[in-house]
Short mmCIF file of C-alpha atoms in Angstrom, two decimals:
data_model
loop_
_atom_site.label_atom_id
_atom_site.label_comp_id
_atom_site.label_asym_id
_atom_site.label_seq_id
_atom_site.Cartn_x
_atom_site.Cartn_y
_atom_site.Cartn_z
CA MET A 149 9.80 -33.52 4.03
CA LEU A 150 9.86 -30.05 2.58
CA GLU A 151 7.89 -27.44 4.45
CA ASN A 152 5.21 -25.55 2.63
CA LYS A 153 6.01 -22.04 1.50
CA LYS A 154 4.25 -19.28 3.38
CA THR A 155 2.33 -16.27 2.12
CA THR A 156 1.19 -13.74 4.71
CA ILE A 157 -0.85 -10.71 3.74
CA VAL A 158 -1.86 -7.76 5.92
CA LEU A 159 -5.13 -6.46 4.49
CA PHE A 160 -5.31 -2.92 5.85
CA SER A 161 -7.35 -1.46 3.02
CA GLY A 162 -11.12 -1.53 2.84
CA ASP A 163 -11.22 -0.96 -0.92
CA TYR A 164 -12.96 -3.51 -3.13
CA ASP A 165 -10.17 -3.57 -5.71
CA LYS A 166 -7.37 -3.91 -3.17
CA ALA A 167 -9.21 -6.64 -1.26
CA MET A 168 -9.74 -8.43 -4.59
CA ALA A 169 -6.01 -8.28 -5.30
CA ALA A 170 -5.28 -9.65 -1.82
CA TYR A 171 -7.70 -12.54 -2.21
CA ILE A 172 -6.60 -13.39 -5.76
CA ILE A 173 -2.98 -13.62 -4.59
CA ALA A 174 -4.06 -15.61 -1.52
CA ASN A 175 -6.12 -18.08 -3.54
CA GLY A 176 -3.32 -18.45 -6.08
CA ALA A 177 -0.78 -19.11 -3.34
CA ALA A 178 -3.09 -21.65 -1.68
CA ALA A 179 -3.45 -23.44 -5.03
CA TYR A 180 0.35 -23.75 -5.06
CA ASP A 181 0.30 -25.27 -1.58
CA HIS A 182 1.49 -22.26 0.32
CA ASP A 183 0.30 -21.83 3.89
CA VAL A 184 -1.61 -18.59 3.51
CA THR A 185 -2.76 -16.09 6.12
CA ILE A 186 -4.67 -12.87 5.59
CA PHE A 187 -4.48 -10.62 8.62
CA HIS A 188 -7.35 -8.11 8.44
CA THR A 189 -6.71 -4.85 10.26
CA PHE A 190 -8.29 -1.38 10.26
CA TRP A 191 -10.59 -0.91 7.22
CA GLY A 192 -9.68 -4.37 5.96
CA LEU A 193 -11.93 -5.74 8.70
CA ASN A 194 -14.93 -4.52 6.70
CA ALA A 195 -14.36 -7.31 4.18
CA LEU A 196 -15.17 -9.77 6.96
CA ARG A 197 -18.42 -8.14 8.09
CA THR A 198 -21.68 -9.96 7.47
CA GLU A 199 -24.37 -8.15 5.51
CA ASN A 200 -27.07 -8.47 8.13
CA GLN A 201 -27.23 -6.07 11.00
CA VAL A 202 -26.66 -7.92 14.27
CA PRO A 203 -28.33 -6.62 17.42
CA ILE A 204 -25.51 -5.84 19.84
CA LYS A 205 -24.95 -3.12 22.37
CA LYS A 206 -22.65 -0.38 21.19
CA ASN A 207 -21.77 3.04 22.52
CA PHE A 208 -22.26 6.18 20.44
CA MET A 209 -18.86 6.14 18.73
CA GLU A 210 -19.06 2.44 17.95
CA LYS A 211 -22.48 2.97 16.38
CA MET A 212 -21.09 5.82 14.27
CA PHE A 213 -18.21 3.72 12.96
CA GLY A 214 -20.54 0.77 12.46
CA LYS A 215 -22.89 2.84 10.31
CA MET A 216 -20.29 4.69 8.30
CA MET A 217 -18.22 1.66 7.40
CA PRO A 218 -19.35 -0.69 4.61
CA ARG A 219 -21.11 -3.80 5.83
CA GLY A 220 -19.28 -6.66 4.15
CA ALA A 221 -17.24 -7.53 1.07
CA GLY A 222 -20.02 -6.75 -1.39
CA LYS A 223 -20.33 -3.17 -0.19
CA LEU A 224 -16.76 -1.91 -0.40
CA GLY A 225 -15.81 1.05 -2.60
CA LEU A 226 -12.94 1.39 -5.06
CA SER A 227 -9.52 2.92 -4.30
CA LYS A 228 -9.71 4.84 -7.60
CA MET A 229 -12.61 6.08 -9.73
CA ASN A 230 -15.19 5.28 -7.09
CA PHE A 231 -17.54 8.01 -8.41
CA ALA A 232 -19.89 7.80 -5.43
CA GLY A 233 -20.45 4.11 -5.95
CA MET A 234 -20.70 3.99 -9.74
CA GLY A 235 -17.14 2.69 -10.07
CA PRO A 236 -17.80 -0.50 -8.09
CA LYS A 237 -20.91 -1.13 -10.21
CA MET A 238 -18.86 -0.76 -13.40
CA ILE A 239 -16.16 -3.10 -12.13
CA LYS A 240 -18.70 -5.70 -11.01
CA HIS A 241 -20.43 -5.42 -14.40
CA VAL A 242 -17.24 -6.14 -16.34
CA MET A 243 -16.23 -8.84 -13.86
CA LYS A 244 -19.50 -10.63 -14.51
CA LYS A 245 -18.98 -10.36 -18.25
CA HIS A 246 -15.51 -11.87 -17.93
CA ASN A 247 -16.64 -14.52 -15.45
CA ALA A 248 -14.31 -13.12 -12.81
CA MET A 249 -15.30 -14.01 -9.25
CA PRO A 250 -16.76 -11.21 -7.14
CA LEU A 251 -15.09 -10.56 -3.79
CA PRO A 252 -17.55 -12.50 -1.59
CA ASP A 253 -16.93 -15.60 -3.75
CA LEU A 254 -13.17 -15.07 -3.56
CA ILE A 255 -13.44 -15.02 0.23
CA GLU A 256 -15.54 -18.17 0.27
CA MET A 257 -13.02 -19.87 -2.02
CA ALA A 258 -10.21 -18.83 0.31
CA GLN A 259 -12.02 -20.40 3.25
CA GLU A 260 -12.54 -23.62 1.26
CA GLN A 261 -8.82 -23.67 0.49
CA SER A 262 -7.99 -23.27 4.20
CA VAL A 263 -6.55 -19.81 3.87
CA LYS A 264 -6.34 -18.60 7.47
CA LEU A 265 -8.46 -15.47 7.84
CA VAL A 266 -7.52 -13.47 10.91
CA ALA A 267 -9.23 -10.41 12.37
CA CYS A 268 -6.98 -8.01 14.30
CA THR A 269 -8.45 -7.78 17.78
CA MET A 270 -6.85 -4.43 18.59
CA THR A 271 -8.45 -2.62 15.67
CA MET A 272 -11.75 -4.47 16.23
CA ASP A 273 -11.78 -2.81 19.65
CA LEU A 274 -10.98 0.61 18.21
CA LEU A 275 -13.67 0.45 15.54
CA GLY A 276 -16.17 -1.18 17.87
CA LEU A 277 -16.57 -4.34 15.79
CA GLN A 278 -17.62 -7.53 17.58
CA LYS A 279 -17.27 -11.19 16.67
CA GLU A 280 -21.03 -11.48 16.08
CA GLU A 281 -20.72 -9.06 13.16
CA LEU A 282 -17.96 -10.93 11.35
CA LEU A 283 -17.95 -14.09 9.21
CA ASP A 284 -17.84 -17.52 10.82
CA ASP A 285 -14.68 -19.62 10.94
CA ILE A 286 -12.19 -16.81 11.21
CA GLU A 287 -9.48 -16.43 13.83
CA TYR A 288 -8.81 -13.58 16.22
CA ALA A 289 -5.29 -12.43 16.98
CA GLY A 290 -2.93 -9.51 17.41
CA VAL A 291 0.35 -8.24 16.02
CA ALA A 292 2.40 -10.92 17.79
CA ALA A 293 0.62 -13.72 15.92
CA TYR A 294 1.03 -11.81 12.66
CA LEU A 295 4.78 -11.47 13.21
CA GLY A 296 5.03 -15.17 14.03
CA ASP A 297 3.55 -16.01 10.63
CA ALA A 298 5.31 -13.29 8.68
CA SER A 299 8.83 -13.78 9.99
CA ASP A 300 9.07 -17.27 8.44
CA GLY A 301 7.24 -16.19 5.31
CA ASN A 302 8.29 -16.25 1.69
CA VAL A 303 5.80 -13.70 0.41
CA ASN A 304 4.86 -10.88 2.81
CA LEU A 305 2.61 -8.13 1.56
CA PHE A 306 0.87 -5.10 3.08
CA ILE A 307 -2.18 -4.21 1.03
CA MET B 202 27.97 -19.66 -8.36
CA LEU B 203 25.81 -17.48 -6.17
CA GLU B 204 22.33 -16.79 -7.44
CA ASN B 205 21.23 -13.22 -7.86
CA LYS B 206 18.93 -11.77 -5.24
CA LYS B 207 15.37 -11.18 -6.34
CA THR B 208 13.15 -8.12 -5.98
CA THR B 209 9.52 -8.50 -7.03
CA ILE B 210 7.10 -5.59 -6.89
CA VAL B 211 3.35 -5.62 -7.47
CA LEU B 212 2.47 -2.18 -8.80
CA PHE B 213 -1.27 -1.92 -8.10
CA SER B 214 -1.40 1.84 -7.74
CA GLY B 215 -1.84 4.25 -10.62
CA ASP B 216 -0.45 7.21 -8.69
CA TYR B 217 2.57 9.07 -10.06
CA ASP B 218 4.35 9.22 -6.71
CA LYS B 219 3.80 5.55 -5.85
CA ALA B 220 4.87 4.43 -9.34
CA MET B 221 7.98 6.61 -8.92
CA ALA B 222 8.79 4.88 -5.63
CA ALA B 223 8.32 1.48 -7.28
CA TYR B 224 10.61 2.32 -10.19
CA ILE B 225 13.28 3.96 -8.02
CA ILE B 226 13.46 0.82 -5.84
CA ALA B 227 13.44 -1.38 -8.96
CA ASN B 228 16.24 0.56 -10.64
CA GLY B 229 18.25 0.56 -7.43
CA ALA B 230 17.83 -3.18 -7.02
CA ALA B 231 18.80 -3.78 -10.66
CA ALA B 232 21.95 -1.71 -10.12
CA TYR B 233 22.82 -4.09 -7.26
CA ASP B 234 22.36 -7.08 -9.58
CA HIS B 235 19.01 -8.21 -8.28
CA ASP B 236 16.67 -9.95 -10.71
CA VAL B 237 13.82 -7.46 -10.67
CA THR B 238 10.21 -7.87 -11.75
CA ILE B 239 7.43 -5.28 -11.64
CA PHE B 240 4.02 -6.89 -11.99
CA HIS B 241 1.54 -4.20 -13.07
CA THR B 242 -2.05 -4.89 -12.07
CA PHE B 243 -5.26 -2.82 -11.85
CA TRP B 244 -4.46 0.93 -12.00
CA GLY B 245 -0.75 0.21 -12.16
CA LEU B 246 -1.31 -0.85 -15.77
CA ASN B 247 -1.81 2.82 -16.64
CA ALA B 248 1.92 3.43 -16.16
CA LEU B 249 2.49 1.12 -19.14
CA ARG B 250 0.02 2.81 -21.52
CA THR B 251 1.41 4.66 -24.53
CA GLU B 252 0.42 8.30 -24.93
CA ASN B 253 -1.03 7.95 -28.39
CA GLN B 254 -4.55 6.71 -28.89
CA VAL B 255 -4.48 3.42 -30.76
CA PRO B 256 -7.45 2.58 -33.01
CA ILE B 257 -8.89 -0.65 -31.62
CA LYS B 258 -12.41 -1.96 -31.25
CA LYS B 259 -13.80 -1.66 -27.74
CA ASN B 260 -17.23 -2.09 -26.27
CA PHE B 261 -18.93 0.72 -24.36
CA MET B 262 -17.53 -0.13 -20.92
CA GLU B 263 -14.01 -0.60 -22.25
CA LYS B 264 -14.21 2.79 -23.95
CA MET B 265 -15.37 4.38 -20.68
CA PHE B 266 -12.48 2.91 -18.69
CA GLY B 267 -10.07 3.76 -21.50
CA LYS B 268 -11.12 7.41 -21.45
CA MET B 269 -11.29 7.85 -17.71
CA MET B 270 -7.93 6.28 -16.94
CA PRO B 271 -4.72 8.26 -17.50
CA ARG B 272 -2.94 7.46 -20.74
CA GLY B 273 0.62 6.67 -19.72
CA ALA B 274 3.21 7.35 -17.07
CA GLY B 275 3.36 11.09 -17.74
CA LYS B 276 -0.35 11.55 -17.03
CA LEU B 277 -0.75 9.91 -13.63
CA GLY B 278 -2.02 11.86 -10.63
CA LEU B 279 -0.64 12.01 -7.08
CA SER B 280 -1.79 9.85 -4.16
CA LYS B 281 -1.81 12.97 -1.95
CA MET B 282 -2.23 16.68 -2.66
CA ASN B 283 -3.28 16.09 -6.24
CA PHE B 284 -5.30 19.36 -6.27
CA ALA B 285 -6.98 18.56 -9.58
CA GLY B 286 -3.67 18.11 -11.33
CA MET B 287 -1.71 20.99 -9.77
CA GLY B 288 0.12 18.62 -7.42
CA PRO B 289 1.74 16.58 -10.20
CA LYS B 290 2.87 19.82 -11.90
CA MET B 291 4.47 20.98 -8.64
CA ILE B 292 6.24 17.67 -8.14
CA LYS B 293 7.49 17.59 -11.72
CA HIS B 294 8.71 21.17 -11.34
CA VAL B 295 10.78 20.40 -8.24
CA MET B 296 11.99 17.15 -9.78
CA LYS B 297 13.34 19.05 -12.77
CA LYS B 298 15.08 21.53 -10.48
CA HIS B 299 16.73 18.68 -8.55
CA ASN B 300 17.57 16.75 -11.73
CA ALA B 301 15.39 13.86 -10.58
CA MET B 302 14.22 11.59 -13.40
CA PRO B 303 10.54 11.86 -14.35
CA LEU B 304 8.57 8.61 -14.36
CA PRO B 305 8.74 7.90 -18.12
CA ASP B 306 12.55 8.11 -17.92
CA LEU B 307 12.60 5.83 -14.85
CA ILE B 308 10.60 3.26 -16.83
CA GLU B 309 12.95 3.53 -19.80
CA MET B 310 15.93 3.09 -17.47
CA ALA B 311 14.30 0.02 -15.95
CA GLN B 312 13.88 -1.49 -19.40
CA GLU B 313 17.55 -0.76 -20.20
CA GLN B 314 18.55 -2.48 -16.96
CA SER B 315 16.47 -5.56 -17.90
CA VAL B 316 13.91 -5.10 -15.18
CA LYS B 317 11.11 -7.45 -16.22
CA LEU B 318 7.93 -5.42 -16.72
CA VAL B 319 4.84 -7.60 -16.61
CA ALA B 320 1.23 -6.64 -17.36
CA CYS B 321 -1.42 -8.65 -15.51
CA THR B 322 -3.61 -10.21 -18.20
CA MET B 323 -6.62 -10.70 -15.93
CA THR B 324 -6.94 -7.02 -15.05
CA MET B 325 -6.14 -6.00 -18.66
CA ASP B 326 -9.29 -7.95 -19.59
CA LEU B 327 -11.34 -6.31 -16.86
CA LEU B 328 -10.28 -2.77 -17.75
CA GLY B 329 -10.45 -3.46 -21.48
CA LEU B 330 -6.77 -2.71 -22.13
CA GLN B 331 -5.13 -4.38 -25.11
CA LYS B 332 -1.48 -5.09 -25.93
CA GLU B 333 -1.50 -2.46 -28.72
CA GLU B 334 -2.08 0.24 -26.08
CA LEU B 335 0.85 -0.72 -23.86
CA LEU B 336 4.61 -0.20 -24.17
CA ASP B 337 6.74 -2.52 -26.28
CA ASP B 338 8.96 -5.19 -24.76
CA ILE B 339 6.83 -6.01 -21.77
CA GLU B 340 5.60 -9.44 -20.74
CA TYR B 341 2.06 -10.70 -20.16
CA ALA B 342 1.25 -13.04 -17.31
CA GLY B 343 -1.08 -13.86 -14.45
CA VAL B 344 -0.96 -14.44 -10.72
CA ALA B 345 0.76 -17.84 -11.09
CA ALA B 346 3.80 -16.27 -12.76
CA TYR B 347 3.87 -13.56 -10.10
CA LEU B 348 3.88 -16.13 -7.30
CA GLY B 349 6.65 -18.06 -9.05
CA ASP B 350 8.84 -14.96 -8.94
CA ALA B 351 7.78 -13.76 -5.50
CA SER B 352 8.07 -17.01 -3.59
CA ASP B 353 11.86 -17.14 -4.14
CA GLY B 354 12.23 -13.43 -3.62
CA ASN B 355 14.26 -11.43 -1.12
CA VAL B 356 12.36 -8.18 -1.40
CA ASN B 357 8.60 -8.46 -2.08
CA LEU B 358 6.54 -5.31 -2.09
CA PHE B 359 2.94 -4.38 -2.90
CA ILE B 360 2.75 -0.75 -3.94
CA MET C 157 25.18 -17.29 17.46
CA LEU C 158 21.93 -16.85 15.64
CA GLU C 159 21.46 -13.57 13.84
CA ASN C 160 18.45 -11.46 14.69
CA LYS C 161 15.53 -11.50 12.28
CA LYS C 162 15.05 -8.33 10.27
CA THR C 163 11.93 -6.27 9.65
CA THR C 164 12.22 -3.41 7.16
CA ILE C 165 9.31 -1.11 6.43
CA VAL C 166 9.04 1.59 3.78
CA LEU C 167 6.64 4.19 5.15
CA PHE C 168 5.51 6.04 2.03
CA SER C 169 2.10 7.05 3.33
CA GLY C 170 1.44 10.17 5.35
CA ASP C 171 -1.84 8.87 6.75
CA TYR C 172 -2.28 8.61 10.52
CA ASP C 173 -3.81 5.13 10.38
CA LYS C 174 -1.20 3.70 8.02
CA ALA C 175 1.66 5.21 10.03
CA MET C 176 0.07 3.71 13.16
CA ALA C 177 0.02 0.27 11.52
CA ALA C 178 3.67 0.67 10.51
CA TYR C 179 4.77 1.67 14.01
CA ILE C 180 2.70 -1.02 15.74
CA ILE C 181 4.29 -3.71 13.54
CA ALA C 182 7.73 -2.14 14.09
CA ASN C 183 7.35 -2.00 17.86
CA GLY C 184 6.05 -5.57 17.92
CA ALA C 185 8.97 -6.80 15.84
CA ALA C 186 11.45 -4.94 18.06
CA ALA C 187 9.89 -6.60 21.11
CA TYR C 188 10.63 -9.96 19.46
CA ASP C 189 14.26 -8.94 18.96
CA HIS C 190 14.06 -8.20 15.26
CA ASP C 191 16.40 -5.56 13.86
CA VAL C 192 13.83 -3.07 12.65
CA THR C 193 14.16 -0.21 10.17
CA ILE C 194 11.48 2.22 9.05
CA PHE C 195 12.49 4.03 5.89
CA HIS C 196 10.38 7.21 5.58
CA THR C 197 9.90 8.46 2.05
CA PHE C 198 7.54 10.92 0.32
CA TRP C 199 4.55 11.73 2.56
CA GLY C 200 5.81 9.34 5.22
CA LEU C 201 8.43 11.97 6.05
CA ASN C 202 5.67 14.07 7.62
CA ALA C 203 5.50 11.64 10.54
CA LEU C 204 9.05 12.72 11.41
CA ARG C 205 8.42 16.49 11.34
CA THR C 206 8.56 18.41 14.60
CA GLU C 207 5.52 20.44 15.55
CA ASN C 208 7.34 23.74 15.91
CA GLN C 209 8.08 25.84 12.90
CA VAL C 210 11.84 26.12 12.43
CA PRO C 211 13.26 29.29 10.83
CA ILE C 212 15.08 28.12 7.70
CA LYS C 213 15.46 29.57 4.25
CA LYS C 214 13.23 28.00 1.66
CA ASN C 215 12.34 28.90 -1.89
CA PHE C 216 8.72 29.44 -2.94
CA MET C 217 7.93 25.83 -3.81
CA GLU C 218 9.54 24.50 -0.65
CA LYS C 219 7.48 26.93 1.41
CA MET C 220 4.32 25.77 -0.37
CA PHE C 221 5.01 22.10 0.33
CA GLY C 222 6.07 22.93 3.87
CA LYS C 223 2.78 24.70 4.57
CA MET C 224 0.49 22.24 2.86
CA MET C 225 1.95 19.13 4.44
CA PRO C 226 1.04 18.19 8.02
CA ARG C 227 3.62 19.20 10.60
CA GLY C 228 4.32 16.03 12.55
CA ALA C 229 2.79 12.75 13.60
CA GLY C 230 -0.03 14.33 15.59
CA LYS C 231 -1.33 16.23 12.58
CA LEU C 232 -1.70 13.49 9.97
CA GLY C 233 -5.07 12.72 8.38
CA LEU C 234 -6.76 9.36 7.85
CA SER C 235 -6.59 7.24 4.68
CA LYS C 236 -10.37 6.63 4.95
CA MET C 237 -13.22 8.58 6.50
CA ASN C 238 -11.09 11.64 7.11
CA PHE C 239 -14.17 13.93 6.93
CA ALA C 240 -12.09 17.10 6.84
CA GLY C 241 -10.30 16.23 10.06
CA MET C 242 -13.21 14.81 12.05
CA GLY C 243 -12.10 11.23 11.37
CA PRO C 244 -8.71 11.63 13.09
CA LYS C 245 -10.46 13.19 16.10
CA MET C 246 -12.84 10.22 16.31
CA ILE C 247 -10.00 7.72 16.06
CA LYS C 248 -7.95 9.53 18.69
CA HIS C 249 -10.99 9.67 20.94
CA VAL C 250 -11.58 5.90 20.80
CA MET C 251 -7.85 5.24 21.09
CA LYS C 252 -7.76 7.20 24.32
CA LYS C 253 -10.76 5.27 25.64
CA HIS C 254 -9.05 1.96 24.84
CA ASN C 255 -5.68 3.13 26.18
CA ALA C 256 -4.13 2.70 22.74
CA MET C 257 -0.98 4.73 22.19
CA PRO C 258 -1.27 7.74 19.90
CA LEU C 259 1.19 7.92 17.01
CA PRO C 260 3.71 10.32 18.60
CA ASP C 261 4.02 7.92 21.57
CA LEU C 262 4.42 4.94 19.23
CA ILE C 263 7.29 6.78 17.52
CA GLU C 264 8.92 7.59 20.85
CA MET C 265 8.58 3.95 21.89
CA ALA C 266 10.18 2.85 18.62
CA GLN C 267 13.14 5.13 19.30
CA GLU C 268 13.48 3.71 22.81
CA GLN C 269 13.47 0.19 21.37
CA SER C 270 16.25 1.16 18.91
CA VAL C 271 14.09 0.90 15.83
CA LYS C 272 16.19 2.61 13.15
CA LEU C 273 14.23 5.57 11.77
CA VAL C 274 15.55 6.69 8.40
CA ALA C 275 14.55 9.72 6.36
CA CYS C 276 14.92 9.36 2.59
CA THR C 277 17.28 12.14 1.51
CA MET C 278 16.09 12.18 -2.11
CA THR C 279 12.48 12.91 -1.24
CA MET C 280 13.53 15.37 1.50
CA ASP C 281 15.18 17.35 -1.31
CA LEU C 282 12.08 17.15 -3.51
CA LEU C 283 9.70 18.26 -0.78
CA GLY C 284 12.13 20.85 0.56
CA LEU C 285 12.39 19.32 4.02
CA GLN C 286 15.56 19.94 6.02
CA LYS C 287 17.13 18.10 8.94
CA GLU C 288 16.29 20.96 11.30
CA GLU C 289 12.59 20.25 10.76
CA LEU C 290 12.74 16.57 11.60
CA LEU C 291 13.01 14.66 14.87
CA ASP C 292 16.38 14.15 16.56
CA ASP C 293 18.23 10.84 16.45
CA ILE C 294 17.09 9.72 13.04
CA GLU C 295 19.32 8.62 10.17
CA TYR C 296 19.54 9.95 6.63
CA ALA C 297 19.98 7.65 3.68
CA GLY C 298 18.88 6.74 0.17
CA VAL C 299 17.53 3.77 -1.73
CA ALA C 300 20.88 1.90 -1.64
CA ALA C 301 20.84 1.76 2.16
CA TYR C 302 17.21 0.66 2.10
CA LEU C 303 17.99 -2.20 -0.27
CA GLY C 304 20.93 -3.25 1.88
CA ASP C 305 18.58 -3.67 4.84
CA ALA C 306 15.66 -5.12 2.90
CA SER C 307 17.52 -7.73 0.88
CA ASP C 308 18.48 -9.69 4.02
CA GLY C 309 15.12 -9.09 5.61
CA ASN C 310 12.49 -11.52 6.85
CA VAL C 311 9.56 -9.13 6.84
CA ASN C 312 9.56 -6.43 4.14
CA LEU C 313 6.57 -4.16 3.87
CA PHE C 314 5.64 -1.09 1.82
CA ILE C 315 3.05 0.95 3.68
#
């Protein structure tokens, strides 16, 4: 039996447009029967945050990061032409008109297609993010697990 | 007969310096007989715009995006030290002094070397870009075509 | 005998967080016996600068670039939430608390693990950087050498 092809994406960026690109490629690859992993690190972790504030103990720095970083996929800014938040509104407006899926739906679709969503534990520690603040049904791992996936991969991207 | 190696680049960025890096790698790979594809998506589409304004019907949002985005490879900004446009002038000045090819020439060279230049149709729709506004002799495709190229590739990059 | 796997990273970015990601992946891959190369180009060259100013002749433009660009790995800014330099201080503060290695240590560790650090000669010329200003024990090469490494690679990333 032929093994599935493998697509492994590091999502480092916390920009709405870049995360969209990552999830569109991931969903496409899953539709073609690739084994797909998105490894969320640094600002890319923000795409996995839930919208609701969760009551957990944090120290001062962790609270600062927690407040300054966008809470979830719907809140991310754009990498270009952000215009203090007007850019994302424009993009979402045209996406709606063209029936393109917004990012939270793309993430849900990825989960339905068994795309493996991984949160980088090392950067979670640095930014003070805890499991309670992130989506359900994601995995937690470090660089070793990423390299295990990536080194057999067909499509490896850093976004 | 040995198959050619394959280099497939997603050009997501609309920055002059990042597009330069993409095209320098692409031209290098083509010189070493790789089959090379650059898949232009989101802001990377701006590198393919022609300088002249083309009279086409657009709705309000499409006109906004059309005006705000740089018209063609010569007009892109820098990812760092843009300084409201002074950065690109500095870079172009030193490039001229060192006989380095400016971006429009790198794109022309890529076309002469049969690098396949693809415009992502989904993001063209979103940003309201039409074929009449883009360079001649490019291809139009979506994420499925990209994955077809990338999944057999040797060098896959997201820039 | 089995050949080692190969990880080849283009470090284009001059951001502290992105360079950290590149070096963490590189050090991880080296620990798993990959042959690892980091090819530093454009702003990524700043990670290789030494902190001390070196007396060399430069023309006006080269002096400008030299002054405006950060002098070495410890001086880089963040890709997000830089806040005029406060962001890097915050990150370094939490890194210290979590015993995470700062970037200069990650680079030293990479050199100890025989990660091949390459400076792109073409962009050194453009930005007016000279060998005397960069770390010892690095290599100098162009896009052809990069493609030689990358086209046999297992993990290829553009950061």
